[in-house]
Short mmCIF file of C-alpha atoms in Angstrom, two decimals:
data_model
loop_
_atom_site.label_atom_id
_atom_site.label_comp_id
_atom_site.label_asym_id
_atom_site.label_seq_id
_atom_site.Cartn_x
_atom_site.Cartn_y
_atom_site.Cartn_z
CA MET A 79 -109.56 -30.40 178.83
CA ARG A 80 -109.83 -28.51 175.64
CA HIS A 81 -106.90 -27.07 173.80
CA LYS A 82 -108.09 -23.41 174.25
CA TRP A 83 -108.67 -23.87 178.04
CA VAL A 84 -105.27 -25.28 178.63
CA ASN A 85 -103.84 -22.40 177.02
CA LEU A 86 -106.09 -19.89 178.84
CA ILE A 87 -105.21 -21.73 182.25
CA LEU A 88 -101.62 -21.42 181.57
CA LEU A 89 -101.85 -17.97 180.46
CA THR A 90 -103.50 -16.90 183.30
CA LEU A 91 -101.18 -18.80 185.81
CA VAL A 92 -98.19 -17.22 184.01
CA ALA A 93 -99.63 -13.77 184.24
CA GLY A 94 -100.28 -14.54 188.07
CA GLU A 95 -96.53 -15.82 188.32
CA LEU A 96 -95.31 -12.57 186.88
CA VAL A 97 -97.29 -10.27 189.02
CA THR A 98 -96.53 -11.91 192.16
CA GLY A 99 -92.71 -12.42 191.20
CA ALA A 100 -92.52 -8.64 190.50
CA VAL A 101 -94.23 -7.88 193.97
CA GLY A 102 -91.56 -10.26 195.72
CA LEU A 103 -88.77 -8.61 193.68
CA MET A 104 -89.80 -5.21 195.01
CA SER A 105 -90.70 -5.74 198.68
CA GLY A 106 -88.79 -7.15 201.63
CA ASN A 107 -91.57 -6.62 203.83
CA SER A 108 -92.92 -9.76 205.55
CA GLN A 109 -96.44 -8.31 205.36
CA HIS A 110 -96.15 -9.59 201.74
CA GLU A 111 -95.23 -13.03 202.35
CA ILE A 112 -98.78 -14.18 201.40
CA VAL A 113 -97.79 -12.84 197.81
CA LEU A 114 -94.63 -15.01 197.56
CA GLN A 115 -96.77 -18.04 198.78
CA ILE A 116 -98.96 -17.57 196.07
CA HIS A 117 -96.10 -17.19 193.48
CA SER A 118 -94.98 -20.69 194.75
CA VAL A 119 -98.47 -22.30 194.37
CA LEU A 120 -98.99 -20.89 190.92
CA GLY A 121 -95.53 -22.28 190.14
CA TYR A 122 -96.64 -25.70 191.13
CA SER A 123 -99.91 -25.30 189.35
CA ILE A 124 -98.25 -24.46 186.25
CA ILE A 125 -96.28 -27.85 186.44
CA ALA A 126 -99.61 -29.66 187.14
CA VAL A 127 -100.90 -28.32 183.63
CA LEU A 128 -97.77 -28.36 181.92
CA ALA A 129 -97.44 -31.72 180.87
CA TRP A 130 -100.77 -31.78 179.19
CA LYS A 131 -99.93 -28.46 177.32
CA THR A 132 -96.55 -29.76 176.15
CA ALA A 133 -98.13 -32.97 174.76
CA LEU A 134 -100.85 -30.82 172.86
CA ALA A 135 -98.05 -28.51 171.55
CA LEU A 136 -96.03 -31.36 170.34
CA HIS A 137 -99.04 -33.17 168.93
CA SER A 138 -99.94 -30.01 167.08
CA LEU A 139 -96.98 -30.03 165.25
CA LYS A 140 -97.78 -33.16 163.53
CA ARG A 141 -100.83 -31.60 161.87
CA PRO A 142 -100.65 -29.27 158.97
CA SER A 143 -100.16 -25.79 160.03
CA ARG A 144 -103.07 -23.39 160.11
CA GLY A 145 -101.01 -20.38 160.62
CA ARG A 146 -100.69 -20.58 164.34
CA PRO A 147 -97.26 -20.16 165.86
CA ARG A 148 -96.80 -23.82 167.09
CA ASN A 149 -93.19 -23.52 167.48
CA VAL A 150 -93.68 -20.84 169.88
CA ALA A 151 -95.92 -23.08 171.81
CA VAL A 152 -93.21 -25.50 172.10
CA LEU A 153 -90.55 -22.95 173.29
CA VAL A 154 -92.86 -21.46 175.64
CA SER A 155 -93.48 -24.82 177.34
CA ALA A 156 -89.83 -25.32 177.45
CA LEU A 157 -88.91 -21.89 178.82
CA LEU A 158 -91.60 -22.32 181.48
CA LEU A 159 -90.13 -25.57 182.44
CA THR A 160 -86.65 -24.35 182.61
CA THR A 161 -87.69 -21.44 184.84
CA LEU A 162 -89.73 -23.44 187.24
CA SER A 163 -87.03 -26.12 187.30
CA ILE A 164 -84.48 -23.44 188.53
CA GLY A 165 -86.75 -22.04 190.89
CA VAL A 166 -87.32 -25.67 192.62
CA VAL A 167 -83.78 -26.32 192.61
CA TRP A 168 -82.91 -23.03 194.23
CA SER A 169 -85.63 -23.76 196.86
CA ILE A 170 -84.57 -27.12 197.71
CA GLY A 171 -80.50 -26.95 197.01
CA GLY A 172 -79.81 -23.72 199.06
CA PHE A 173 -77.47 -21.09 197.77
CA TRP A 174 -75.61 -21.74 194.32
CA SER A 175 -74.46 -19.81 191.46
CA VAL A 176 -73.07 -20.32 188.01
CA GLU A 177 -70.25 -18.25 186.56
CA GLY A 178 -71.26 -15.81 189.38
CA ILE A 179 -74.81 -15.52 188.43
CA THR A 180 -76.94 -16.80 191.50
CA GLY A 181 -79.85 -19.20 190.78
CA MET A 182 -82.38 -16.73 191.93
CA SER A 183 -80.91 -14.27 189.27
CA LEU A 184 -81.23 -17.11 186.75
CA HIS A 185 -84.77 -17.99 187.51
CA ILE A 186 -85.61 -14.18 187.27
CA TYR A 187 -83.71 -13.88 183.90
CA ALA A 188 -85.60 -16.98 182.46
CA GLY A 189 -88.98 -15.51 183.60
CA ALA A 190 -88.19 -12.35 181.87
CA ALA A 191 -87.33 -14.01 178.46
CA ILE A 192 -90.70 -15.66 178.59
CA LEU A 193 -92.48 -12.23 178.46
CA PRO A 194 -92.48 -11.78 174.60
CA PHE A 195 -93.27 -15.28 173.79
CA ILE A 196 -96.10 -15.40 176.28
CA ALA A 197 -97.50 -12.14 174.64
CA TRP A 198 -97.49 -13.60 171.13
CA HIS A 199 -98.72 -16.88 172.51
CA ALA A 200 -101.72 -15.12 174.31
CA TRP A 201 -102.63 -12.93 171.23
CA ALA A 202 -102.64 -16.12 168.95
CA TYR A 203 -104.62 -18.44 170.98
CA THR A 204 -107.17 -16.05 173.01
CA ALA A 205 -107.83 -13.40 170.45
CA ARG A 206 -111.16 -15.62 169.26
CA PHE A 207 -112.50 -16.77 172.51
CA ARG A 208 -116.32 -16.32 172.79
CA VAL A 209 -117.65 -14.64 175.89
CA GLY A 210 -120.06 -17.62 176.50
CA TYR A 211 -117.21 -20.10 176.08
CA SER A 212 -115.14 -18.56 178.64
CA ALA A 213 -118.00 -18.59 181.30
CA GLU A 214 -118.57 -22.54 181.08
CA ARG A 215 -118.90 -23.80 184.73
CA ARG A 216 -116.77 -27.03 184.18
CA GLU A 217 -113.81 -24.85 182.86
CA ALA A 218 -113.81 -22.73 186.13
CA LEU A 219 -113.88 -26.07 188.03
CA ARG A 220 -110.87 -27.12 186.29
CA PHE A 221 -109.14 -24.03 186.95
CA GLY A 222 -110.02 -24.39 190.59
CA SER A 223 -108.68 -28.18 190.23
CA VAL A 224 -105.35 -27.10 189.11
CA LEU A 225 -105.06 -24.39 191.79
CA ALA A 226 -105.86 -26.88 194.11
CA ALA A 227 -103.12 -29.41 192.97
CA GLY A 228 -100.67 -26.67 193.03
CA THR A 229 -101.61 -25.84 196.61
CA ALA A 230 -101.25 -29.43 197.70
CA ALA A 231 -97.70 -29.73 196.03
CA TRP A 232 -96.61 -26.61 197.56
CA VAL A 233 -97.80 -27.80 201.11
CA VAL A 234 -96.01 -31.16 200.72
CA SER A 235 -93.00 -29.76 199.02
CA GLU A 236 -92.31 -27.18 202.10
CA ASN A 237 -92.92 -29.94 204.54
CA ILE A 238 -90.38 -32.04 203.00
CA ILE A 239 -87.82 -29.26 202.70
CA ARG A 240 -88.05 -28.36 206.31
CA THR A 241 -88.53 -31.96 207.78
CA ILE A 242 -85.51 -33.53 205.97
CA PRO A 243 -84.03 -30.58 206.15
CA THR A 244 -82.62 -29.72 203.01
CA PRO A 245 -80.11 -26.72 202.22
CA GLY A 246 -83.12 -24.60 201.18
CA ALA A 247 -84.96 -24.90 204.57
CA ASP A 248 -83.17 -21.64 205.59
CA ARG A 249 -84.47 -19.39 202.98
CA ARG A 250 -86.43 -16.61 203.75
CA PHE A 251 -90.00 -15.80 202.60
CA THR A 252 -88.53 -13.93 199.54
CA GLY A 253 -86.70 -17.05 198.61
CA SER A 254 -83.35 -15.73 199.70
CA HIS A 255 -80.66 -17.86 201.37
CA GLU A 256 -78.81 -16.58 204.54
CA ARG A 257 -75.02 -15.45 203.89
CA ARG A 258 -72.70 -14.47 206.81
CA SER A 259 -75.01 -12.93 209.20
CA TYR A 260 -73.79 -10.87 212.18
CA GLU A 261 -70.31 -11.14 210.82
CA GLY A 262 -69.45 -7.59 209.97
CA ASN A 263 -68.25 -6.70 206.56
CA VAL A 264 -67.63 -10.29 205.30
CA PHE A 265 -71.32 -10.72 203.94
CA PRO A 266 -71.48 -10.54 199.87
CA THR A 267 -70.92 -7.25 198.13
CA THR A 268 -73.20 -6.73 195.23
CA SER A 269 -74.94 -3.90 193.68
CA TRP A 270 -78.13 -3.43 191.48
CA ILE A 271 -76.37 -2.17 188.37
CA ASN A 272 -72.91 -3.60 189.24
CA ASP A 273 -71.38 -0.19 190.36
CA LYS A 274 -68.09 -0.28 190.94
CA PRO A 275 -66.90 3.20 191.78
CA ALA A 276 -63.09 3.91 192.65
CA GLN A 277 -62.15 4.04 196.20
CA ILE A 278 -63.47 7.32 197.98
CA ASP A 279 -61.17 9.63 199.39
CA ILE A 280 -62.65 10.17 203.07
CA ALA A 281 -60.63 13.27 203.58
CA GLN A 282 -62.45 14.90 200.62
CA TRP A 283 -65.94 13.28 200.71
CA ARG A 284 -69.00 15.22 202.01
CA LEU A 285 -72.59 14.38 202.80
CA ASN A 286 -74.58 17.15 201.54
CA LEU A 287 -78.08 17.96 202.85
CA VAL A 288 -80.21 20.11 200.81
CA ASP A 289 -83.64 21.19 201.58
CA VAL A 290 -86.59 22.24 199.62
CA ASP A 291 -85.61 25.69 199.32
CA GLY A 292 -81.97 24.96 198.13
CA ASN A 293 -80.35 25.40 201.57
CA SER A 294 -77.64 23.19 202.27
CA THR A 295 -75.41 21.72 205.14
CA SER A 296 -72.07 19.92 204.39
CA LEU A 297 -70.99 17.03 206.83
CA THR A 298 -67.56 15.01 206.88
CA LEU A 299 -67.48 11.42 208.23
CA LEU A 300 -66.08 12.76 211.37
CA ASP A 301 -69.02 15.16 211.88
CA ILE A 302 -71.15 12.11 211.36
CA GLU A 303 -69.22 9.82 213.86
CA ASN A 304 -68.76 12.43 216.42
CA GLY A 305 -72.15 14.16 216.28
CA SER A 306 -71.29 17.52 215.49
CA LEU A 307 -74.90 18.59 214.86
CA GLY A 308 -75.71 17.10 218.32
CA THR A 309 -76.69 13.66 216.96
CA LYS A 310 -75.24 10.51 218.10
CA LEU A 311 -74.72 7.07 216.41
CA THR A 312 -77.43 4.63 216.98
CA GLU A 313 -77.48 0.57 216.46
CA LEU A 314 -80.09 -0.93 214.12
CA GLU A 315 -80.50 -4.60 213.70
CA ALA A 316 -81.79 -4.97 210.12
CA THR A 317 -81.85 -7.48 207.24
CA LEU A 318 -80.40 -6.61 203.91
CA ASP A 319 -82.47 -8.98 201.27
CA CYS A 320 -80.69 -8.86 197.89
CA THR A 321 -82.55 -9.47 194.94
CA GLY A 322 -79.83 -11.85 193.95
CA GLY A 323 -81.02 -14.41 196.39
CA TRP A 324 -79.27 -13.95 199.53
CA TYR A 325 -79.98 -12.11 202.85
CA SER A 326 -77.76 -11.15 205.90
CA HIS A 327 -78.91 -9.88 209.46
CA GLN A 328 -76.50 -7.37 210.71
CA PHE A 329 -76.28 -4.51 213.31
CA TRP A 330 -75.89 -1.26 211.57
CA SER A 331 -74.73 1.97 213.42
CA GLY A 332 -75.50 5.38 212.25
CA ILE A 333 -77.88 8.26 212.27
CA TYR A 334 -81.70 8.12 211.38
CA LEU A 335 -82.37 10.41 208.53
CA ARG A 336 -85.13 12.20 210.57
CA ASP A 337 -82.77 12.97 213.33
CA VAL A 338 -80.07 14.69 211.30
CA LEU A 339 -82.39 16.61 209.14
CA GLU A 340 -83.89 17.91 212.45
CA ALA A 341 -80.46 18.74 213.78
CA ALA A 342 -79.48 20.65 210.60
CA ASP A 343 -82.56 22.57 210.97
CA MET A 344 -83.90 21.66 207.52
CA ASN A 345 -87.46 22.81 206.86
CA ALA A 346 -90.57 20.46 207.09
CA GLU A 347 -92.50 20.84 203.77
CA ALA A 348 -90.68 17.99 202.01
CA ARG A 349 -93.05 15.25 200.78
CA SER A 350 -89.95 13.03 200.19
CA CYS A 351 -86.18 12.91 199.72
CA ILE A 352 -83.87 11.65 196.95
CA VAL A 353 -80.99 9.82 198.07
CA HIS A 354 -77.90 10.19 195.76
CA SER A 355 -74.69 8.01 195.39
CA VAL A 356 -71.45 9.10 194.22
CA THR A 357 -72.07 6.87 191.05
CA GLY A 358 -75.26 8.90 190.05
CA TYR A 359 -77.60 6.14 191.47
CA THR A 360 -80.72 7.64 193.20
CA ARG A 361 -83.71 6.12 195.13
CA ARG A 362 -86.80 8.33 196.79
CA TYR A 363 -88.06 7.97 200.10
CA ALA A 364 -91.74 9.25 201.61
CA SER A 365 -91.06 11.67 204.60
CA SER A 366 -92.91 9.23 206.78
CA GLU A 367 -90.07 6.97 206.38
CA PHE A 368 -87.34 9.53 207.49
CA GLY A 369 -87.59 8.13 211.05
CA GLU A 370 -87.01 4.33 210.03
CA ILE A 371 -84.10 4.58 207.38
CA MET A 372 -80.58 5.15 208.58
CA LEU A 373 -77.38 6.69 207.04
CA ALA A 374 -74.89 4.10 208.50
CA THR A 375 -71.14 4.32 208.71
CA ARG A 376 -70.63 0.97 210.40
CA VAL A 377 -71.76 -2.62 210.39
CA GLY A 378 -71.04 -5.11 213.18
CA GLY A 379 -69.12 -2.21 214.82
CA GLU A 380 -66.57 -1.92 212.04
CA LEU A 381 -66.48 0.99 209.60
CA LEU A 382 -68.04 -0.01 206.28
CA TRP A 383 -65.77 -1.51 203.72
CA HIS A 384 -65.66 0.31 200.22
CA GLY A 385 -67.68 -2.66 198.59
CA HIS A 386 -70.54 -2.11 201.18
CA GLY A 387 -70.79 1.70 200.43
CA ALA A 388 -68.19 3.42 202.73
CA PRO A 389 -68.10 5.84 203.70
CA LEU A 390 -71.90 6.22 204.13
CA ARG A 391 -74.84 3.78 202.90
CA LEU A 392 -78.57 3.91 203.37
CA VAL A 393 -80.13 1.07 205.69
CA ALA A 394 -83.72 0.63 204.82
CA PRO A 395 -85.46 -1.99 207.03
CA GLY A 396 -88.18 -3.93 204.91
CA ARG A 397 -86.87 -2.65 201.48
CA ARG A 398 -84.89 -4.97 199.12
CA GLY A 399 -81.27 -4.40 198.55
CA TYR A 400 -81.33 -1.98 195.64
CA ASP A 401 -83.00 0.52 198.04
CA TRP A 402 -80.19 0.47 200.33
CA VAL A 403 -78.17 3.06 198.46
CA LYS A 404 -74.38 2.94 198.69
CA TRP A 405 -71.57 5.38 198.60
CA VAL A 406 -74.29 8.18 199.79
CA ASP A 407 -72.97 11.89 199.04
CA GLU A 408 -76.48 13.78 199.03
CA VAL A 409 -79.96 13.95 200.35
CA ARG A 410 -82.00 16.37 198.68
CA LEU A 411 -85.49 16.93 200.09
CA VAL A 412 -88.24 17.65 197.21
CA ASP A 413 -91.87 18.76 197.40
CA SER A 414 -93.07 15.79 195.27
CA PRO A 415 -94.26 12.36 196.16
CA HIS A 416 -91.99 9.49 196.61
CA TRP A 417 -93.50 7.28 194.07
CA LEU A 418 -92.16 9.48 191.18
CA GLN A 419 -89.68 6.88 190.44
CA PRO A 420 -89.69 3.38 188.28
CA TRP A 421 -90.58 0.53 190.54
CA LEU A 422 -87.29 -0.95 189.81
CA PRO A 423 -84.26 1.23 189.34
CA LEU A 424 -83.18 1.96 185.68
CA GLN A 425 -79.93 3.53 186.49
#
């Protein structure tokens, strides 16, 4: 395989890994499971070509420099190997962490660290490709062969993981491992930006509902629990899937957002809502989701602990943990689309 095509195939695979990994990070919906499977296949495909790439990079260091960033090539190979190794160990070995940082988080951080080097490497090795050269049939066949090898390796590894079974056999399609399901408040307490607000004074806390015209309604925890607006607590079974690499199935109790808005006689012109936390953290949701997301006060029949967002947190089935806003104190209806926010929170 020619040196240029080793690099082009590797860069294509890495680009695919970044895209599929980003989708996996942003979605907890099982409809996107195929994207995460592709992510795994691409990872094994990279392993298939990485040995050849590493050999080329090391060999190039022995030749006089022609201005190419050869050291970067070696560094990219090392970072890729580290990232993929962490992912494989996480998949096989179950849940683990280093100094409080989970293996999944280390996998994500290592992948992010590759980005600037990949950009440099791509510019250095693909800028002079000829169109005719890139269309050669044998190179397309080589790329297909790499993908076939990656697919075969993924199928074999998944069968081994589940047949033995290894500690990683219980992982969800997102790669997350199960932690303390159906045990109430004892599941892990983590936040997207490590928010750690002071204990909230329940007597002073209020949930403010604000409509598009600026009209507002204020509710206490007792109002929500006792159904002062005519609503009643409903139980919902939903899975909290944290980007840190764990998931937990729980029974949540609260009120659906649509029900409380209708009970408060909020206007129907809203296209979306902004859910606000006492920490300043916010996420948007489309009006079509109002009947699916819940404002929860309890988990497993117990009032929420502070670390889980007491007195009120959002439960958003099918979404990753960073969309499950904790310590909610306001829901504001707005006449703008839900996608007017970063795909991943920046707060």
